Protein backbone atom coordinates (compact mmCIF):
# COMPACT_ATOMS: atom_id res chain seq x y z
CA UNK A 1 0.00 0.00 0.00
CA UNK A 2 1.25 3.49 -0.81
CA UNK A 3 1.17 6.19 1.83
CA UNK A 4 -1.24 8.10 -0.39
CA UNK A 5 -3.61 5.16 -0.16
CA UNK A 6 -3.93 5.66 3.59
CA UNK A 7 -5.39 9.13 3.01
CA UNK A 8 -7.79 8.67 0.11
CA UNK A 9 -5.03 9.05 -2.51
CA UNK A 10 -3.57 12.13 -0.82
CA UNK A 11 0.00 12.06 0.50
CA UNK A 12 0.35 12.63 4.25
CA UNK A 13 1.10 16.15 5.39
CA UNK A 14 3.17 14.85 8.32
CA UNK A 15 5.16 11.62 8.64
CA UNK A 16 6.57 10.48 11.97
CA UNK A 17 9.40 7.95 11.84
CA UNK A 18 10.85 5.67 14.44
CA UNK A 19 14.64 5.53 14.10
CA UNK A 20 16.30 2.29 15.26
CA UNK A 21 15.01 -0.67 13.29
CA UNK A 22 12.95 1.50 10.94
CA UNK A 23 15.33 3.92 9.23
CA UNK A 24 18.64 2.70 10.60
CA UNK A 25 20.15 -0.62 11.62
CA UNK A 26 21.86 0.66 14.75
CA UNK A 27 22.21 -2.72 16.45
CA UNK A 28 25.94 -3.05 15.64
CA UNK A 29 26.73 0.18 17.51
CA UNK A 30 24.39 -0.63 20.38
CA UNK A 31 25.80 -4.13 20.71
CA UNK A 32 29.36 -2.82 20.74
CA UNK A 33 28.46 -0.35 23.50
CA UNK A 34 26.58 -2.98 25.51
CA UNK A 35 29.41 -5.49 25.23
CA UNK A 36 32.06 -2.94 26.17
CA UNK A 37 29.95 -1.99 29.20
CA UNK A 38 29.49 -5.60 30.28
CA UNK A 39 33.22 -6.25 29.94
CA UNK A 40 33.97 -3.15 32.03
CA UNK A 41 31.74 -4.68 34.70
CA UNK A 42 33.58 -7.98 34.51
CA UNK A 43 30.82 -9.78 32.62
CA UNK A 44 30.68 -11.74 29.41
CA UNK A 45 29.61 -9.86 26.26
CA UNK A 46 26.09 -10.49 24.99
CA UNK A 47 26.78 -10.38 21.25
CA UNK A 48 24.91 -8.62 18.48
CA UNK A 49 22.22 -11.24 17.88
CA UNK A 50 21.15 -11.13 21.52
CA UNK A 51 21.22 -7.33 21.64
CA UNK A 52 18.98 -7.22 18.55
CA UNK A 53 16.32 -8.96 20.64
CA UNK A 54 16.59 -6.38 23.42
CA UNK A 55 16.44 -3.10 21.44
CA UNK A 56 13.28 -1.03 21.20
CA UNK A 57 12.23 0.40 24.55
CA UNK A 58 15.08 2.82 25.14
CA UNK A 59 18.56 2.62 26.63
CA UNK A 60 17.57 2.07 30.29
CA UNK A 61 15.54 -1.04 29.48
CA UNK A 62 18.24 -2.22 27.07
CA UNK A 63 20.77 -2.12 29.90
CA UNK A 64 18.34 -3.76 32.34
CA UNK A 65 18.02 -6.63 29.89
CA UNK A 66 21.77 -6.79 29.31
CA UNK A 67 22.46 -7.02 33.04
CA UNK A 68 19.82 -9.71 33.47
CA UNK A 69 20.89 -11.54 30.33
CA UNK A 70 17.27 -11.82 29.21
CA UNK A 71 14.37 -9.70 28.03
CA UNK A 72 12.22 -10.16 31.14
CA UNK A 73 14.16 -8.45 33.93
CA UNK A 74 13.07 -7.68 37.48
CA UNK A 75 15.23 -5.57 39.80
CA UNK A 76 15.41 -7.40 43.09
CA UNK A 77 16.98 -4.89 45.47
CA UNK A 78 18.79 -1.60 45.91
CA UNK A 79 22.09 -3.21 44.93
CA UNK A 80 20.60 -4.06 41.53
CA UNK A 81 19.56 -0.45 41.05
CA UNK A 82 23.03 0.81 42.03
CA UNK A 83 24.62 -1.57 39.52
CA UNK A 84 22.13 -0.47 36.88
CA UNK A 85 22.92 3.22 37.43
CA UNK A 86 26.65 2.54 37.07
CA UNK A 87 26.06 0.40 33.98
CA UNK A 88 23.85 3.01 32.32
CA UNK A 89 26.47 5.71 32.85
CA UNK A 90 29.13 3.46 31.31
CA UNK A 91 26.82 2.57 28.44
CA UNK A 92 26.10 6.20 27.59
CA UNK A 93 29.82 7.01 27.60
CA UNK A 94 30.57 4.03 25.38
CA UNK A 95 27.70 4.63 22.99
CA UNK A 96 28.64 8.27 22.61
CA UNK A 97 31.98 7.10 21.20
CA UNK A 98 30.53 4.36 18.99
CA UNK A 99 27.30 5.98 17.78
CA UNK A 100 27.15 5.85 13.98
CA UNK A 101 30.39 3.97 13.41
CA UNK A 102 28.79 0.75 12.19
CA UNK A 103 25.13 1.72 11.77
CA UNK A 104 23.61 1.62 8.28
CA UNK A 105 20.56 3.06 6.57
CA UNK A 106 18.14 0.36 5.45
CA UNK A 107 17.52 -0.08 1.71
CA UNK A 108 14.60 1.99 0.43
CA UNK A 109 14.75 4.55 3.24
CA UNK A 110 16.42 7.42 1.40
CA UNK A 111 14.19 7.00 -1.64
CA UNK A 112 11.12 7.19 0.59
CA UNK A 113 12.36 10.22 2.52
CA UNK A 114 13.39 12.07 -0.63
CA UNK A 115 10.02 11.40 -2.28
CA UNK A 116 8.11 12.59 0.77
CA UNK A 117 10.19 15.75 0.96
CA UNK A 118 9.56 16.45 -2.72
CA UNK A 119 5.83 16.11 -2.06
CA UNK A 120 5.96 18.67 0.74
CA UNK A 121 5.58 16.25 3.63
CA UNK A 122 6.90 17.51 6.99
CA UNK A 123 8.85 14.81 8.81
CA UNK A 124 9.92 14.10 12.38
CA UNK A 125 11.84 11.43 14.24
CA UNK A 126 9.92 9.99 17.18
CA UNK A 127 12.17 7.52 18.97
CA UNK A 128 12.79 6.07 22.41
CA UNK A 129 16.53 6.68 21.95
CA UNK A 130 17.82 9.47 24.24
CA UNK A 131 17.68 12.73 22.32
CA UNK A 132 21.41 13.45 22.71
CA UNK A 133 22.26 10.49 20.46
CA UNK A 134 19.78 11.17 17.65
CA UNK A 135 21.20 14.21 15.87
CA UNK A 136 24.78 12.83 15.71
CA UNK A 137 23.50 9.56 14.23
CA UNK A 138 21.34 11.34 11.64
CA UNK A 139 24.26 13.58 10.68
CA UNK A 140 26.70 10.66 10.45
CA UNK A 141 24.34 8.85 8.06
CA UNK A 142 23.34 11.90 6.02
CA UNK A 143 19.67 11.86 7.05
CA UNK A 144 19.45 15.03 9.12
CA UNK A 145 18.29 17.16 6.17
CA UNK A 146 14.96 15.36 5.99
CA UNK A 147 13.73 16.08 9.52
CA UNK A 148 12.57 19.34 11.06
CA UNK A 149 11.89 17.84 14.51
CA UNK A 150 13.34 15.16 16.78
CA UNK A 151 11.42 13.76 19.73
CA UNK A 152 13.64 11.46 21.78
CA UNK A 153 12.83 9.09 24.59
CA UNK A 154 13.68 11.76 27.14
CA UNK A 155 12.29 14.81 25.33
CA UNK A 156 8.99 14.50 27.17
CA UNK A 157 8.12 12.86 30.48
CA UNK A 158 6.77 9.79 28.65
CA UNK A 159 7.86 7.72 25.67
CA UNK A 160 6.28 5.24 23.25
CA UNK A 161 3.99 3.29 23.56
CA UNK A 162 2.46 6.37 25.23
CA UNK A 163 0.92 8.50 22.44
CA UNK A 164 2.22 11.80 23.87
CA UNK A 165 5.43 11.93 21.77
CA UNK A 166 3.46 11.32 18.58
CA UNK A 167 0.85 13.92 19.43
CA UNK A 168 3.55 16.43 20.35
CA UNK A 169 5.32 15.91 17.02
CA UNK A 170 2.08 16.02 15.05
CA UNK A 171 0.98 19.27 16.66
CA UNK A 172 4.41 20.88 16.37
CA UNK A 173 4.46 20.15 12.64
CA UNK A 174 0.87 21.41 12.32
CA UNK A 175 -0.55 18.06 11.35
CA UNK A 176 -3.85 16.44 12.22
CA UNK A 177 -5.11 12.92 12.76
CA UNK A 178 -6.40 12.92 9.21
CA UNK A 179 -3.07 13.91 7.65
CA UNK A 180 -0.41 12.26 9.85
CA UNK A 181 1.13 8.78 9.67
CA UNK A 182 3.49 6.89 12.02
CA UNK A 183 6.08 4.52 10.55
CA UNK A 184 7.85 2.09 12.85
CA UNK A 185 8.95 -1.45 13.48
CA UNK A 186 7.61 -2.54 16.87
CA UNK A 187 4.58 -2.97 19.09
CA UNK A 188 5.48 0.29 20.84
CA UNK A 189 5.14 2.20 17.56
CA UNK A 190 1.84 0.59 16.58
CA UNK A 191 0.35 0.94 20.06
CA UNK A 192 1.36 4.60 20.28
CA UNK A 193 -0.16 5.33 16.87
CA UNK A 194 -3.39 3.56 17.73
CA UNK A 195 -3.64 5.47 21.01
CA UNK A 196 -2.95 8.73 19.16
CA UNK A 197 -5.63 7.93 16.58
CA UNK A 198 -3.36 8.01 13.54
CA UNK A 199 -2.60 5.30 10.95
CA UNK A 200 0.59 3.29 11.31
CA UNK A 201 2.86 1.45 8.90
CA UNK A 202 5.07 -1.32 10.30
CA UNK A 203 8.23 -2.65 8.67
CA UNK A 204 9.11 -6.33 8.86
CA UNK A 205 12.89 -6.03 9.18
CA UNK A 206 13.26 -4.12 12.46
CA UNK A 207 13.49 -4.85 16.16
CA UNK A 208 10.33 -6.45 17.52
CA UNK A 209 11.91 -8.89 19.99
CA UNK A 210 11.83 -11.71 17.46
CA UNK A 211 8.06 -11.57 17.06
CA UNK A 212 6.20 -11.08 13.80
CA UNK A 213 4.84 -7.60 13.11
CA UNK A 214 1.94 -9.06 11.13
CA UNK A 215 -0.25 -9.42 14.22
CA UNK A 216 0.33 -5.94 15.66
CA UNK A 217 -2.65 -4.35 13.94
CA UNK A 218 -0.77 -1.84 11.78
CA UNK A 219 -2.68 -0.34 8.86
CA UNK A 220 0.02 -1.60 6.48
CA UNK A 221 3.07 -3.87 6.75
CA UNK A 222 5.97 -3.55 4.30
CA UNK A 223 9.34 -5.17 3.69
CA UNK A 224 10.85 -1.88 2.48
CA UNK A 225 9.85 1.76 2.78
CA UNK A 226 10.12 1.98 -1.01
CA UNK A 227 6.89 -0.05 -1.16
CA UNK A 228 5.05 2.98 0.21
CA UNK A 229 5.74 5.10 -2.87
XYZ file of C-alpha atoms in Angstrom:
229
model
C 0.000 0.000 0.000
C 1.250 3.493 -0.813
C 1.169 6.194 1.834
C -1.240 8.104 -0.391
C -3.606 5.162 -0.163
C -3.932 5.665 3.588
C -5.386 9.131 3.009
C -7.785 8.670 0.105
C -5.035 9.047 -2.507
C -3.565 12.132 -0.824
C -0.005 12.064 0.501
C 0.354 12.629 4.249
C 1.102 16.147 5.392
C 3.174 14.854 8.321
C 5.157 11.618 8.637
C 6.569 10.478 11.970
C 9.396 7.946 11.841
C 10.851 5.667 14.438
C 14.643 5.529 14.099
C 16.296 2.294 15.258
C 15.008 -0.669 13.288
C 12.951 1.505 10.942
C 15.328 3.916 9.234
C 18.642 2.698 10.603
C 20.146 -0.620 11.617
C 21.863 0.662 14.748
C 22.211 -2.720 16.452
C 25.944 -3.048 15.639
C 26.734 0.179 17.512
C 24.387 -0.628 20.378
C 25.801 -4.134 20.711
C 29.356 -2.823 20.741
C 28.458 -0.345 23.502
C 26.577 -2.981 25.512
C 29.408 -5.494 25.228
C 32.061 -2.942 26.172
C 29.946 -1.990 29.203
C 29.491 -5.601 30.277
C 33.217 -6.248 29.941
C 33.975 -3.154 32.034
C 31.743 -4.682 34.702
C 33.580 -7.976 34.508
C 30.822 -9.776 32.618
C 30.680 -11.743 29.408
C 29.612 -9.861 26.262
C 26.091 -10.491 24.989
C 26.778 -10.381 21.247
C 24.907 -8.621 18.479
C 22.217 -11.241 17.881
C 21.152 -11.126 21.524
C 21.216 -7.335 21.638
C 18.980 -7.220 18.553
C 16.319 -8.964 20.637
C 16.594 -6.376 23.420
C 16.440 -3.104 21.440
C 13.279 -1.026 21.204
C 12.230 0.401 24.547
C 15.082 2.819 25.139
C 18.564 2.624 26.633
C 17.570 2.074 30.291
C 15.544 -1.039 29.479
C 18.241 -2.224 27.071
C 20.767 -2.124 29.901
C 18.345 -3.755 32.335
C 18.023 -6.630 29.890
C 21.771 -6.791 29.311
C 22.462 -7.018 33.036
C 19.823 -9.709 33.468
C 20.887 -11.540 30.329
C 17.269 -11.817 29.211
C 14.370 -9.697 28.025
C 12.219 -10.161 31.141
C 14.163 -8.454 33.925
C 13.066 -7.677 37.475
C 15.235 -5.574 39.796
C 15.412 -7.401 43.091
C 16.982 -4.886 45.474
C 18.794 -1.598 45.905
C 22.095 -3.211 44.931
C 20.601 -4.063 41.534
C 19.564 -0.446 41.054
C 23.034 0.807 42.028
C 24.622 -1.567 39.518
C 22.130 -0.472 36.879
C 22.916 3.217 37.427
C 26.646 2.545 37.066
C 26.062 0.400 33.984
C 23.853 3.014 32.324
C 26.474 5.711 32.849
C 29.128 3.464 31.314
C 26.823 2.568 28.436
C 26.096 6.200 27.589
C 29.818 7.008 27.595
C 30.571 4.028 25.378
C 27.701 4.626 22.988
C 28.644 8.270 22.613
C 31.985 7.096 21.204
C 30.527 4.360 18.995
C 27.298 5.980 17.779
C 27.146 5.852 13.979
C 30.390 3.968 13.408
C 28.794 0.746 12.190
C 25.129 1.721 11.766
C 23.615 1.616 8.284
C 20.561 3.058 6.569
C 18.135 0.358 5.453
C 17.524 -0.078 1.706
C 14.604 1.990 0.435
C 14.754 4.547 3.235
C 16.420 7.423 1.402
C 14.187 6.999 -1.643
C 11.121 7.188 0.595
C 12.360 10.216 2.523
C 13.388 12.068 -0.631
C 10.025 11.397 -2.279
C 8.107 12.587 0.774
C 10.191 15.747 0.956
C 9.556 16.451 -2.724
C 5.828 16.108 -2.061
C 5.963 18.673 0.736
C 5.585 16.253 3.630
C 6.898 17.510 6.993
C 8.852 14.807 8.807
C 9.919 14.095 12.375
C 11.835 11.431 14.236
C 9.918 9.987 17.182
C 12.173 7.523 18.973
C 12.792 6.069 22.408
C 16.533 6.677 21.945
C 17.816 9.465 24.238
C 17.677 12.726 22.324
C 21.409 13.446 22.712
C 22.257 10.492 20.464
C 19.777 11.167 17.654
C 21.205 14.212 15.872
C 24.777 12.832 15.714
C 23.501 9.564 14.226
C 21.343 11.336 11.638
C 24.263 13.577 10.675
C 26.697 10.661 10.448
C 24.344 8.847 8.058
C 23.336 11.898 6.020
C 19.672 11.857 7.049
C 19.446 15.030 9.123
C 18.294 17.165 6.169
C 14.962 15.360 5.993
C 13.729 16.079 9.523
C 12.566 19.335 11.056
C 11.892 17.844 14.507
C 13.341 15.164 16.782
C 11.418 13.757 19.733
C 13.636 11.461 21.776
C 12.831 9.090 24.586
C 13.680 11.758 27.145
C 12.286 14.813 25.328
C 8.986 14.501 27.172
C 8.115 12.856 30.477
C 6.767 9.790 28.647
C 7.863 7.717 25.667
C 6.278 5.239 23.247
C 3.992 3.295 23.565
C 2.463 6.365 25.232
C 0.921 8.496 22.444
C 2.216 11.796 23.866
C 5.431 11.930 21.772
C 3.459 11.315 18.576
C 0.846 13.922 19.433
C 3.551 16.432 20.353
C 5.319 15.907 17.022
C 2.081 16.019 15.047
C 0.978 19.269 16.656
C 4.415 20.879 16.371
C 4.462 20.150 12.638
C 0.871 21.410 12.324
C -0.551 18.058 11.354
C -3.853 16.440 12.218
C -5.106 12.923 12.755
C -6.401 12.917 9.213
C -3.065 13.907 7.655
C -0.411 12.256 9.849
C 1.134 8.779 9.669
C 3.487 6.895 12.016
C 6.076 4.524 10.546
C 7.848 2.092 12.854
C 8.948 -1.455 13.485
C 7.607 -2.536 16.868
C 4.584 -2.970 19.090
C 5.483 0.290 20.837
C 5.141 2.201 17.557
C 1.844 0.593 16.578
C 0.351 0.938 20.060
C 1.364 4.597 20.278
C -0.156 5.333 16.868
C -3.387 3.561 17.735
C -3.642 5.471 21.009
C -2.948 8.727 19.157
C -5.628 7.931 16.583
C -3.361 8.014 13.541
C -2.596 5.301 10.951
C 0.585 3.288 11.314
C 2.862 1.454 8.899
C 5.073 -1.320 10.297
C 8.233 -2.649 8.665
C 9.114 -6.335 8.858
C 12.886 -6.025 9.184
C 13.257 -4.123 12.462
C 13.488 -4.846 16.162
C 10.335 -6.448 17.519
C 11.908 -8.892 19.985
C 11.835 -11.709 17.464
C 8.057 -11.573 17.064
C 6.203 -11.084 13.799
C 4.837 -7.598 13.112
C 1.937 -9.061 11.132
C -0.253 -9.422 14.225
C 0.330 -5.943 15.657
C -2.649 -4.350 13.936
C -0.775 -1.844 11.779
C -2.679 -0.344 8.856
C 0.024 -1.600 6.478
C 3.070 -3.871 6.748
C 5.966 -3.547 4.299
C 9.335 -5.171 3.688
C 10.851 -1.882 2.482
C 9.847 1.762 2.776
C 10.122 1.975 -1.007
C 6.888 -0.048 -1.163
C 5.052 2.984 0.215
C 5.735 5.105 -2.866
